[in-house]
Coordinates of C-alpha atoms (C1' of nucleotides) in Angstrom, one line a residue:
Chain A
M1 CA -69.6 -166.9 201.5
D2 CA -69.3 -170.4 200.2
V3 CA -66.1 -170.5 198.4
A4 CA -63.2 -172.9 198.9
P5 CA -59.7 -172.2 197.6
L6 CA -58.4 -175.1 195.6
G7 CA -54.8 -176.1 195.6
P8 CA -52.7 -177.1 192.5
D9 CA -53.4 -180.7 193.3
G10 CA -57.0 -180.3 192.6
L11 CA -58.0 -180.8 196.2
P12 CA -59.3 -178.0 198.6
A13 CA -56.4 -176.3 200.2
A14 CA -56.6 -176.0 203.9
P15 CA -57.6 -174.3 206.0
V16 CA -61.3 -173.9 205.2
R17 CA -62.0 -170.4 206.4
R18 CA -65.3 -168.4 206.3
E19 CA -65.3 -164.9 204.8
A20 CA -68.1 -162.4 204.9
D21 CA -67.2 -160.8 201.7
P22 CA -66.5 -162.8 198.7
A23 CA -64.4 -160.2 196.9
E24 CA -62.3 -159.9 200.0
A25 CA -61.9 -163.7 200.0
V26 CA -60.5 -163.7 196.5
R27 CA -58.4 -160.6 197.0
S28 CA -56.7 -162.0 200.1
R29 CA -55.6 -165.2 198.3
P30 CA -53.9 -164.3 195.1
G31 CA -52.2 -167.7 194.9
V32 CA -55.4 -169.6 194.5
T33 CA -55.5 -171.2 191.1
R34 CA -59.2 -172.3 191.1
W35 CA -62.1 -171.3 193.2
V36 CA -64.8 -173.8 194.0
W37 CA -68.4 -172.5 194.5
R38 CA -71.9 -173.5 194.3
S39 CA -73.0 -171.4 191.4
T40 CA -71.1 -169.0 189.2
S41 CA -74.2 -167.0 188.4
E42 CA -74.7 -166.3 192.0
V43 CA -71.1 -165.5 193.0
H44 CA -69.4 -164.1 190.0
P45 CA -71.6 -161.0 189.3
R46 CA -70.8 -159.9 192.9
L47 CA -67.1 -160.3 192.3
L48 CA -67.3 -158.4 189.1
A49 CA -69.3 -155.6 190.8
A50 CA -66.5 -155.4 193.3
G51 CA -63.9 -155.3 190.4
V52 CA -62.4 -158.7 191.3
R53 CA -61.4 -161.2 188.7
V54 CA -60.7 -164.9 189.2
A55 CA -58.7 -167.0 186.8
R56 CA -60.7 -170.1 187.1
C57 CA -63.6 -171.7 189.0
Y58 CA -65.3 -175.0 189.7
D59 CA -69.1 -174.7 189.5
V60 CA -70.4 -177.4 191.8
E61 CA -73.9 -177.3 190.3
A62 CA -72.8 -177.2 186.7
A63 CA -70.6 -180.3 187.5
E64 CA -73.6 -181.9 189.2
T65 CA -75.7 -181.4 186.1
L66 CA -73.1 -182.8 183.9
L67 CA -72.5 -185.8 186.2
L68 CA -76.1 -186.6 186.6
G69 CA -76.5 -186.6 182.7
H70 CA -73.5 -188.8 182.4
E71 CA -74.9 -191.2 184.9
G72 CA -78.1 -191.5 183.1
R73 CA -80.0 -189.6 185.8
Y74 CA -81.1 -186.5 183.9
G75 CA -84.3 -185.7 185.6
E76 CA -82.9 -185.5 189.2
P77 CA -82.5 -182.2 191.1
R78 CA -79.1 -180.8 190.3
S79 CA -78.7 -178.2 193.0
A80 CA -75.8 -178.5 195.5
A81 CA -78.4 -179.0 198.2
A82 CA -79.9 -181.9 196.3
A83 CA -76.3 -183.4 195.8
L84 CA -75.7 -183.0 199.4
A85 CA -79.0 -184.8 200.4
R86 CA -78.2 -187.6 198.0
L87 CA -74.7 -187.8 199.7
R88 CA -76.1 -187.7 203.2
G89 CA -79.3 -189.6 202.6
G90 CA -81.8 -186.9 203.5
P91 CA -84.9 -185.9 201.5
V92 CA -83.8 -184.5 198.2
P93 CA -85.2 -180.9 197.6
P94 CA -86.6 -180.2 194.1
D95 CA -84.8 -177.6 192.0
P96 CA -86.2 -174.0 192.4
P97 CA -88.3 -173.0 189.3
Q98 CA -86.6 -171.1 186.6
R99 CA -87.0 -167.3 186.8
P100 CA -88.6 -165.8 183.6
A101 CA -86.7 -163.1 181.7
E102 CA -87.2 -159.6 182.8
P103 CA -86.0 -156.5 181.0
G104 CA -83.3 -154.7 182.8
A105 CA -83.3 -157.0 185.9
Q106 CA -80.2 -158.3 187.4
P107 CA -81.7 -160.3 190.3
S108 CA -78.8 -162.6 190.7
L109 CA -76.9 -159.8 192.5
F110 CA -79.2 -159.9 195.4
E111 CA -81.3 -163.1 195.8
P112 CA -79.6 -166.5 195.8
R113 CA -82.4 -168.7 194.2
D114 CA -81.4 -171.8 196.1
A115 CA -81.0 -173.3 199.6
H116 CA -77.8 -172.4 201.4
V117 CA -75.2 -175.1 201.6
P118 CA -72.6 -174.8 204.4
L119 CA -69.1 -174.6 203.2
E120 CA -68.0 -177.9 204.8
D121 CA -70.8 -179.7 203.0
L122 CA -70.0 -178.0 199.8
V123 CA -66.4 -179.4 200.1
A124 CA -67.9 -182.8 200.7
V125 CA -70.0 -182.7 197.6
Y126 CA -67.0 -181.5 195.6
A127 CA -65.0 -184.4 196.9
E128 CA -67.7 -186.8 195.9
Q129 CA -67.9 -185.2 192.5
Q130 CA -64.2 -185.8 192.0
R131 CA -64.8 -189.4 192.7
R132 CA -67.7 -189.6 190.3
I133 CA -65.6 -187.9 187.6
G134 CA -63.0 -190.5 188.1
A135 CA -65.6 -193.2 187.6
T136 CA -66.5 -192.0 184.2
A137 CA -65.4 -193.7 181.0
H138 CA -62.9 -190.9 180.3
P139 CA -62.1 -189.1 183.5
D140 CA -59.7 -186.7 181.9
R141 CA -62.4 -185.6 179.4
M142 CA -65.0 -185.2 182.0
R143 CA -62.7 -183.2 184.2
L144 CA -62.0 -181.0 181.1
L145 CA -65.7 -180.6 180.4
V146 CA -66.5 -179.6 184.0
A147 CA -63.7 -177.0 183.9
A148 CA -64.8 -175.8 180.5
E149 CA -68.5 -175.5 181.6
S150 CA -67.4 -173.6 184.6
A151 CA -65.2 -171.3 182.5
G152 CA -68.3 -170.8 180.2
M153 CA -70.2 -169.6 183.2
L154 CA -67.6 -167.1 184.1
V155 CA -67.6 -165.7 180.4
A156 CA -71.4 -165.6 180.5
A157 CA -71.5 -163.6 183.7
E158 CA -68.9 -161.3 182.3
M159 CA -70.7 -160.8 179.1
N160 CA -73.9 -160.1 181.0
R161 CA -72.1 -157.4 182.7
A162 CA -70.6 -155.8 179.7
G163 CA -73.7 -155.8 177.4
V164 CA -73.5 -155.5 173.6
P165 CA -72.6 -152.1 172.3
W166 CA -76.0 -150.9 170.7
R167 CA -76.8 -147.6 168.9
A168 CA -80.5 -147.0 169.6
D169 CA -80.6 -144.1 167.1
V170 CA -79.2 -146.4 164.3
H171 CA -81.8 -149.1 165.2
R172 CA -84.6 -146.6 164.9
A173 CA -83.3 -145.4 161.6
V174 CA -83.2 -149.0 160.4
L175 CA -86.8 -149.6 161.6
H176 CA -88.0 -146.4 159.8
D177 CA -86.2 -147.4 156.6
L178 CA -87.8 -150.9 156.6
L179 CA -91.2 -150.3 158.1
G180 CA -91.9 -146.6 157.4
E181 CA -93.1 -144.1 159.9
R182 CA -95.5 -144.9 162.7
Y183 CA -98.8 -143.2 162.8
A184 CA -99.8 -141.5 166.0
G185 CA -102.3 -143.5 168.1
G186 CA -100.9 -146.9 167.4
G187 CA -101.7 -149.1 164.5
E188 CA -99.3 -150.4 162.0
P189 CA -96.4 -148.5 160.6
R190 CA -96.9 -147.2 157.0
R191 CA -95.1 -150.0 155.1
L192 CA -96.9 -152.7 156.9
A193 CA -100.3 -151.1 156.4
E194 CA -99.6 -150.7 152.7
L195 CA -98.6 -154.3 152.3
A196 CA -101.7 -155.5 154.2
D197 CA -103.8 -153.4 151.7
E198 CA -102.0 -155.0 148.8
V199 CA -102.8 -158.4 150.2
S200 CA -106.4 -157.5 150.6
A201 CA -106.6 -156.1 147.2
A202 CA -105.1 -159.3 145.7
F203 CA -107.9 -161.3 147.5
G204 CA -110.6 -158.9 146.7
R205 CA -111.6 -158.7 150.4
R206 CA -110.3 -157.6 153.7
V207 CA -107.6 -160.1 154.9
R208 CA -105.5 -159.9 158.0
P209 CA -102.0 -161.1 156.8
D210 CA -100.9 -161.6 160.4
L211 CA -103.6 -164.3 161.1
P212 CA -102.7 -167.6 159.6
A213 CA -106.3 -168.9 159.8
D214 CA -107.5 -165.8 157.8
V215 CA -104.9 -166.3 155.1
V216 CA -105.6 -170.1 154.7
K217 CA -109.3 -169.3 154.4
A218 CA -108.7 -166.5 151.8
F219 CA -106.5 -168.9 149.8
A220 CA -109.3 -171.6 150.0
Q221 CA -111.9 -169.1 148.7
A222 CA -109.5 -168.4 145.8
G223 CA -109.4 -172.1 145.1
I224 CA -106.0 -172.8 146.5
K225 CA -105.5 -175.3 149.2
V226 CA -102.7 -174.5 151.6
S227 CA -102.1 -176.5 154.8
S228 CA -100.2 -173.5 156.4
T229 CA -98.8 -170.1 155.6
R230 CA -95.2 -171.1 156.0
R231 CA -93.0 -169.2 153.5
W232 CA -91.7 -172.3 151.8
E233 CA -95.3 -173.4 151.1
L234 CA -96.5 -169.9 150.0
E235 CA -93.5 -169.6 147.6
S236 CA -94.8 -172.5 145.5
I237 CA -98.2 -170.7 144.9
D238 CA -99.0 -168.6 141.9
H239 CA -101.2 -165.9 143.2
P240 CA -100.8 -162.0 143.4
A241 CA -101.2 -162.1 147.0
V242 CA -98.1 -164.2 147.7
E243 CA -95.5 -161.6 147.1
P244 CA -96.9 -158.8 149.4
L245 CA -97.8 -161.4 151.9
I246 CA -94.2 -162.8 152.2
E247 CA -92.9 -159.2 152.4
Y248 CA -95.4 -158.4 155.1
K249 CA -94.5 -161.4 157.2
K250 CA -90.9 -160.6 156.9
L251 CA -91.4 -157.0 158.2
Y252 CA -94.0 -158.0 160.7
R253 CA -91.6 -160.4 162.3
I254 CA -89.0 -157.6 162.6
R255 CA -91.5 -155.2 164.2
V256 CA -92.7 -157.8 166.6
A257 CA -89.4 -159.4 167.5
H258 CA -86.8 -156.5 167.2
G259 CA -89.0 -153.4 167.0
W260 CA -89.6 -150.3 168.9
S261 CA -90.8 -152.0 172.0
W262 CA -87.8 -154.4 172.0
L263 CA -85.6 -151.3 171.9
Q264 CA -87.5 -149.8 174.8
D265 CA -87.2 -153.1 176.8
W266 CA -83.7 -154.2 176.2
V267 CA -81.4 -151.3 175.4
R268 CA -80.1 -149.0 178.0
D269 CA -77.3 -146.5 178.0
G270 CA -75.9 -147.8 174.7
R271 CA -75.9 -151.4 175.6
F272 CA -78.2 -154.4 174.7
R273 CA -78.3 -156.5 177.8
P274 CA -79.5 -160.0 177.3
E275 CA -78.8 -162.8 179.8
F276 CA -76.5 -165.3 178.5
L277 CA -76.9 -168.8 180.0
A278 CA -74.0 -171.2 179.5
G279 CA -75.0 -174.8 179.3
G280 CA -78.7 -173.7 178.6
T281 CA -79.4 -176.4 176.1
V282 CA -79.0 -180.2 176.2
T283 CA -76.2 -180.1 173.7
G284 CA -74.2 -177.5 175.6
R285 CA -74.9 -174.6 173.4
W286 CA -75.8 -171.5 175.2
V287 CA -79.1 -169.8 175.3
T288 CA -80.1 -166.3 176.1
N289 CA -82.8 -165.2 178.4
G290 CA -84.6 -162.1 177.1
G291 CA -84.2 -160.0 173.9
G292 CA -83.7 -162.9 171.5
A293 CA -79.9 -162.3 171.5
L294 CA -79.1 -165.3 169.5
Q295 CA -81.7 -164.4 166.6
I296 CA -80.7 -160.8 165.9
P297 CA -81.8 -160.4 162.3
K298 CA -79.1 -159.5 159.8
V299 CA -80.6 -156.1 159.1
I300 CA -80.8 -155.1 162.8
R301 CA -77.0 -155.8 163.3
R302 CA -76.5 -152.3 161.8
A303 CA -77.2 -151.0 165.2
V304 CA -74.3 -152.9 166.8
V305 CA -71.6 -150.3 166.7
A306 CA -68.3 -150.0 168.7
D307 CA -67.7 -147.2 171.0
P308 CA -65.7 -144.3 169.6
G309 CA -62.1 -145.3 169.1
W310 CA -63.0 -148.8 169.6
R311 CA -63.6 -151.8 167.2
L312 CA -65.6 -155.0 167.1
V313 CA -63.5 -158.1 166.3
V314 CA -66.1 -160.4 164.8
A315 CA -64.9 -164.0 164.4
D316 CA -66.7 -166.9 162.9
A317 CA -65.5 -170.5 163.1
A318 CA -65.4 -171.7 159.5
Q319 CA -67.3 -174.9 158.7
M320 CA -67.3 -175.9 162.4
E321 CA -69.7 -178.9 162.1
P322 CA -67.8 -180.9 159.5
R323 CA -64.4 -180.1 161.1
V324 CA -65.8 -181.4 164.5
L325 CA -67.2 -184.5 162.7
A326 CA -63.7 -185.1 161.4
A327 CA -62.2 -184.8 164.8
I328 CA -64.6 -187.1 166.6
S329 CA -65.0 -189.7 163.9
R330 CA -61.2 -189.8 163.1
D331 CA -62.2 -190.4 159.4
P332 CA -58.9 -190.3 157.6
G333 CA -60.3 -188.6 154.4
L334 CA -62.4 -186.0 156.2
M335 CA -59.5 -185.2 158.7
E336 CA -57.2 -184.7 155.6
V337 CA -59.7 -182.2 154.1
A338 CA -60.3 -180.6 157.6
G339 CA -56.5 -180.3 158.1
R340 CA -56.5 -177.3 155.7
E341 CA -57.6 -173.8 156.6
T342 CA -59.2 -173.5 153.2
D343 CA -63.0 -173.8 152.7
L344 CA -63.8 -177.3 153.7
Y345 CA -67.0 -177.5 151.6
Q346 CA -65.1 -176.4 148.5
S347 CA -62.5 -179.2 149.3
V348 CA -65.3 -181.8 149.6
S349 CA -66.9 -180.8 146.6
D350 CA -63.7 -180.9 144.6
R351 CA -63.3 -184.5 145.8
V352 CA -66.9 -185.8 145.7
F353 CA -69.1 -183.4 143.8
S354 CA -67.1 -182.1 140.9
G355 CA -66.7 -178.6 142.2
D356 CA -70.4 -177.9 143.3
R357 CA -69.8 -176.3 146.7
A358 CA -73.5 -175.8 147.5
Q359 CA -74.2 -179.5 146.9
A360 CA -71.3 -180.6 149.1
K361 CA -72.6 -178.3 151.9
L362 CA -76.1 -179.6 151.6
A363 CA -74.9 -183.2 151.6
V364 CA -72.6 -182.7 154.7
L365 CA -75.3 -180.8 156.6
G366 CA -77.9 -183.4 155.6
A367 CA -75.7 -186.2 157.0
V368 CA -75.3 -184.2 160.4
Y369 CA -79.0 -183.3 160.6
G370 CA -80.4 -186.6 159.4
Q371 CA -82.0 -185.5 156.3
T372 CA -84.5 -188.0 155.1
S373 CA -85.2 -186.9 151.5
G374 CA -84.2 -184.6 148.7
D375 CA -80.9 -184.0 146.9
G376 CA -78.9 -184.1 150.1
L377 CA -80.0 -187.6 150.7
K378 CA -79.0 -188.7 147.2
N379 CA -75.6 -187.1 147.7
L380 CA -75.2 -188.8 151.0
A381 CA -74.3 -192.0 149.3
A382 CA -71.4 -190.3 147.5
L383 CA -70.3 -188.9 150.9
R384 CA -70.5 -192.3 152.5
R385 CA -68.2 -193.8 150.0
R386 CA -65.6 -191.1 150.3
F387 CA -65.9 -190.6 154.1
P388 CA -67.1 -193.9 155.4
K389 CA -66.0 -193.5 159.1
A390 CA -67.5 -190.0 159.4
V391 CA -70.9 -191.0 158.1
A392 CA -70.8 -194.3 160.1
Y393 CA -70.2 -192.2 163.2
V394 CA -73.3 -190.2 162.9
D395 CA -75.3 -193.2 161.6
E396 CA -74.4 -195.1 164.7
A397 CA -75.4 -192.2 166.8
A398 CA -78.8 -192.2 165.1
R399 CA -79.2 -195.9 165.6
A400 CA -78.4 -195.5 169.3
G401 CA -81.1 -193.0 169.5
E402 CA -83.7 -195.1 167.7
E403 CA -82.9 -197.9 170.0
G404 CA -83.4 -195.8 173.2
R405 CA -79.8 -195.6 174.1
L406 CA -78.0 -192.5 175.2
V407 CA -75.1 -190.8 173.3
R408 CA -72.3 -188.6 174.5
T409 CA -70.3 -185.7 173.1
W410 CA -66.5 -186.2 172.8
L411 CA -66.0 -184.7 176.2
G412 CA -68.8 -186.7 177.8
R413 CA -71.9 -184.4 177.9
T414 CA -74.8 -186.9 177.6
C415 CA -78.0 -186.5 175.8
P416 CA -81.2 -186.7 178.0
P417 CA -83.2 -189.9 177.7
A418 CA -86.3 -189.8 175.7
A419 CA -89.1 -189.0 178.1
R420 CA -91.9 -191.5 178.3
A421 CA -95.6 -190.8 178.6
T422 CA -95.3 -192.2 182.1
E423 CA -93.1 -189.7 184.2
D424 CA -91.8 -192.2 186.8
A425 CA -90.1 -194.3 184.1
V426 CA -87.5 -191.8 183.4
E427 CA -85.1 -192.7 186.1
E428 CA -85.2 -196.4 185.3
A429 CA -81.8 -197.8 186.2
G430 CA -79.4 -199.0 183.7
I431 CA -80.3 -197.0 180.7
P432 CA -77.9 -198.4 178.1
V433 CA -75.4 -195.8 177.1
A434 CA -73.2 -195.8 174.1
A435 CA -69.7 -194.7 175.4
G436 CA -67.7 -192.3 173.4
A437 CA -68.4 -193.3 169.9
P438 CA -71.7 -195.1 170.1
V439 CA -71.8 -198.7 169.7
A440 CA -74.9 -200.8 168.9
E441 CA -75.6 -203.5 171.4
E442 CA -79.2 -203.3 172.5
E443 CA -82.4 -204.4 170.9
P444 CA -85.1 -201.8 170.3
D445 CA -87.4 -201.4 173.2
A446 CA -90.9 -201.6 171.6
T447 CA -92.7 -200.8 174.8
R448 CA -91.1 -197.4 175.0
Q449 CA -93.3 -194.4 174.3
W450 CA -91.9 -191.0 173.2
V451 CA -93.1 -187.5 173.7
P452 CA -92.3 -184.3 171.8
G453 CA -89.0 -182.4 171.4
Y454 CA -85.6 -184.1 171.8
A455 CA -87.6 -186.7 173.6
S456 CA -89.6 -187.3 170.4
T457 CA -92.7 -189.3 169.9
D458 CA -91.1 -191.5 167.2
A459 CA -87.8 -193.3 167.1
R460 CA -86.7 -191.9 163.8
A461 CA -87.1 -188.3 165.2
R462 CA -85.1 -189.5 168.3
G463 CA -82.5 -190.8 166.0
R464 CA -82.1 -187.5 164.1
F465 CA -81.7 -185.9 167.6
T466 CA -79.0 -188.1 168.7
R467 CA -77.3 -188.0 165.3
N468 CA -77.1 -184.2 165.5
F469 CA -76.3 -184.3 169.2
V470 CA -73.0 -185.9 169.0
V471 CA -71.9 -183.2 166.5
Q472 CA -73.6 -180.1 167.8
G473 CA -72.6 -181.1 171.3
S474 CA -69.0 -181.9 170.6
A475 CA -68.8 -178.6 168.7
A476 CA -70.1 -177.0 171.9
D477 CA -67.4 -178.7 173.9
W478 CA -64.8 -177.1 171.6
T479 CA -66.3 -173.6 171.7
L480 CA -66.4 -173.7 175.5
L481 CA -62.6 -174.4 175.5
L482 CA -62.2 -171.7 173.0
L483 CA -63.9 -169.2 175.2
A484 CA -62.0 -170.3 178.2
A485 CA -58.7 -169.8 176.3
L486 CA -59.7 -166.5 174.8
R487 CA -60.8 -165.2 178.2
Q488 CA -57.4 -165.9 179.6
A489 CA -55.6 -164.4 176.6
L490 CA -57.6 -161.1 177.0
T491 CA -56.8 -160.9 180.8
D492 CA -54.5 -157.9 180.6
M493 CA -56.2 -156.1 177.8
A494 CA -59.0 -153.6 177.8
A495 CA -60.8 -155.9 175.3
E496 CA -64.1 -157.4 176.5
L497 CA -66.0 -160.5 175.1
V498 CA -69.5 -159.1 174.4
F499 CA -71.3 -161.6 172.3
F500 CA -71.2 -165.4 171.7
Q501 CA -73.3 -167.3 169.3
H502 CA -72.7 -170.9 168.7
D503 CA -69.7 -170.5 166.4
E504 CA -69.1 -166.8 166.5
V505 CA -67.5 -164.4 169.0
I506 CA -67.4 -160.7 169.1
V507 CA -64.7 -158.9 171.1
H508 CA -65.1 -155.1 171.8
C509 CA -61.8 -153.5 172.1
P510 CA -59.7 -150.3 171.6
E511 CA -58.7 -149.9 168.0
Q512 CA -55.0 -150.5 168.7
E513 CA -55.8 -153.9 170.3
A514 CA -57.8 -155.3 167.5
Q515 CA -54.9 -157.1 165.7
A516 CA -53.8 -158.7 169.0
V517 CA -57.5 -159.7 169.7
A518 CA -57.7 -161.4 166.3
A519 CA -54.4 -163.2 166.8
A520 CA -55.6 -164.3 170.3
I521 CA -58.7 -165.8 168.8
R522 CA -56.7 -167.8 166.3
D523 CA -54.4 -169.1 169.0
A524 CA -57.3 -169.9 171.3
A525 CA -59.0 -171.8 168.5
A526 CA -56.0 -174.0 168.0
L527 CA -55.4 -174.5 171.6
A528 CA -59.0 -175.4 172.2
G529 CA -58.8 -177.9 169.3
R530 CA -55.8 -179.6 170.9
L531 CA -57.2 -179.7 174.3
T532 CA -60.7 -181.0 173.3
F533 CA -59.9 -183.5 170.7
G534 CA -56.2 -184.5 171.4
R535 CA -53.8 -184.9 168.5
T536 CA -55.6 -184.7 165.2
P537 CA -54.7 -182.9 162.1
V538 CA -57.9 -181.1 162.1
R539 CA -57.7 -177.3 162.1
F540 CA -60.3 -174.8 163.3
P541 CA -59.8 -171.5 161.4
F542 CA -61.8 -168.4 162.0
T543 CA -62.8 -165.9 159.6
T544 CA -62.1 -162.6 161.5
A545 CA -63.2 -159.1 160.6
V546 CA -62.2 -155.9 162.4
V547 CA -65.2 -153.5 162.1
E548 CA -66.9 -150.6 163.7
C549 CA -70.3 -152.1 162.8
Y550 CA -71.4 -155.7 163.2
A551 CA -73.3 -155.6 159.9
D552 CA -70.1 -155.0 158.1
A553 CA -68.5 -158.1 159.3
K554 CA -69.9 -160.3 156.5
Chain B
dA1 C1' -109.4 -163.1 183.2
dG2 C1' -105.4 -165.7 183.4
dT3 C1' -102.5 -169.4 181.7
dT4 C1' -100.7 -172.6 178.2
dT5 C1' -100.1 -174.1 173.4
dC6 C1' -99.5 -173.0 168.6
dG7 C1' -97.8 -170.9 164.3
dG8 C1' -94.3 -168.9 162.2
dC9 C1' -89.8 -167.3 161.6
dG10 C1' -85.3 -165.3 163.3
dC11 C1' -80.4 -167.1 164.3
dC12 C1' -76.7 -171.1 164.3
Chain C
dA1 C1' -90.9 -183.4 145.4
dA2 C1' -90.6 -182.6 150.4
dA3 C1' -89.1 -180.3 154.5
dG4 C1' -83.5 -181.8 159.3
dG5 C1' -80.9 -180.8 164.6
dG6 C1' -80.8 -176.8 168.5
dC7 C1' -83.0 -172.6 170.4
dG8 C1' -86.3 -167.8 171.8
dC9 C1' -89.9 -164.9 171.0
dC10 C1' -94.3 -162.8 170.0
dG11 C1' -99.3 -162.5 169.2
dA12 C1' -103.3 -165.2 168.6
dA13 C1' -105.8 -169.2 169.6
dA14 C1' -107.2 -172.6 172.7
dC15 C1' -107.5 -173.9 177.1
dT16 C1' -109.1 -173.5 182.3

DNA sequence: AGTTTCGGCGCC
DNA sequence: AAAGGGCGCCGAAACT
């Protein structure tokens, strides 16, 4: 068992001792404030299975990933074994391949997916990481980020164990309501079949609405040129097939993504069990493996129901992005607005857009996402006049991206470099980094070539990515601290965290705990705000609903 | 026949 | 009028 107890001074507490059973190791040392281990997803499920809880941990591989990113070495193997090899000068082993999602599987309980690293070596890697953290631009923030990422991995493992309360019978009723009954012997459910017939009738020939190519051809024969069958494009077309087609696509999607076979695959014994992965995206947002847990359609949320006598506390961070932008840019005007708990978009619209909340929201999100056209762009100018530091902050992040520089979140999570067409160029030394608030210094690198995704083929797309990264990623910094604080607050309660989605948490708890949980969420949000961003007037209010059913929360 | 990419859309 | 950041998922289409 590769765990080392960590003393209050942050260094490994002597003596290093080997234990056969990780649960026993933790039980026998109640005074340990933080456990260092290679991988939370390997160790923590075993502790949970044994009924053991740790207060804090330090995840060496999570730390390695964050440090490599910070050092501009994104592509390098991040396992503890690789970190050790770099430290000792041996051949660096590649990371093991990602395991694909599997319904009902909990393989991390049995098979470590990585090479074993002896305890003494792990301690050496840990000590070296402490040194590297100390060498960053903001060691305190980096230390906090590593702790927060580790806490997130504890929470993720605990949520994976808990599962989301799920009523399969309610889910089936919703499917039947929307899609109609299923015919024996396969084929589409009644409602889908009817809509497909309506589409065909409108075209005057048999058309398969689930085949984009068929639909495009059918419109062409009707004298209408469409370049795709995306909804926004179809909506602008005047043709009788459009309405049933859009309805078909909506229902088809539910059948395919969250239909009967999904229920079969992912729901067991009254729980939906996706696998939450903390730190699964480059911005620090989580992802889930299997079941599309972060894309549960609103209509399907009817099936998320608390156990008898229990409640769901559903809490949603209100206007998270602009509040985070206020905190990281320190724009006086935006901080003043974000210092209230009232609707921020309404406040902005009162000051800038004469009361039009929707316009204000579009403008703010347009600024964060890098909108390049439309009304949002027009209104961006007004936003810039009123909140110059805030807009300048994201503009500078965009410029950094366009020029091939890296940007960081508030706590120091670093965006990956834009990949090149040539692979070996990725780890080129001295990739220029904009520290904290990005600062323009470098000339554009005309020789650089980009490839898709966050490593985009064109510099403007890269700029949109880095612009968004500093806000979305700093928001993720904050939510990690929030989860850590909330987890601590729930320690002595029956309540369990069961769901987390970017800016929203769901706690499942006995009815009599619900108000205490709601209060704990508010306190955790405030604490996370102070810990993450330091002293700012910015507040992070949650809208909280205590419900029996998730669908009733909004 | 098996594997990868694409199209479209769900969530934030 | 044109269409922005991050993801996952599925079936079909496009490959090897």
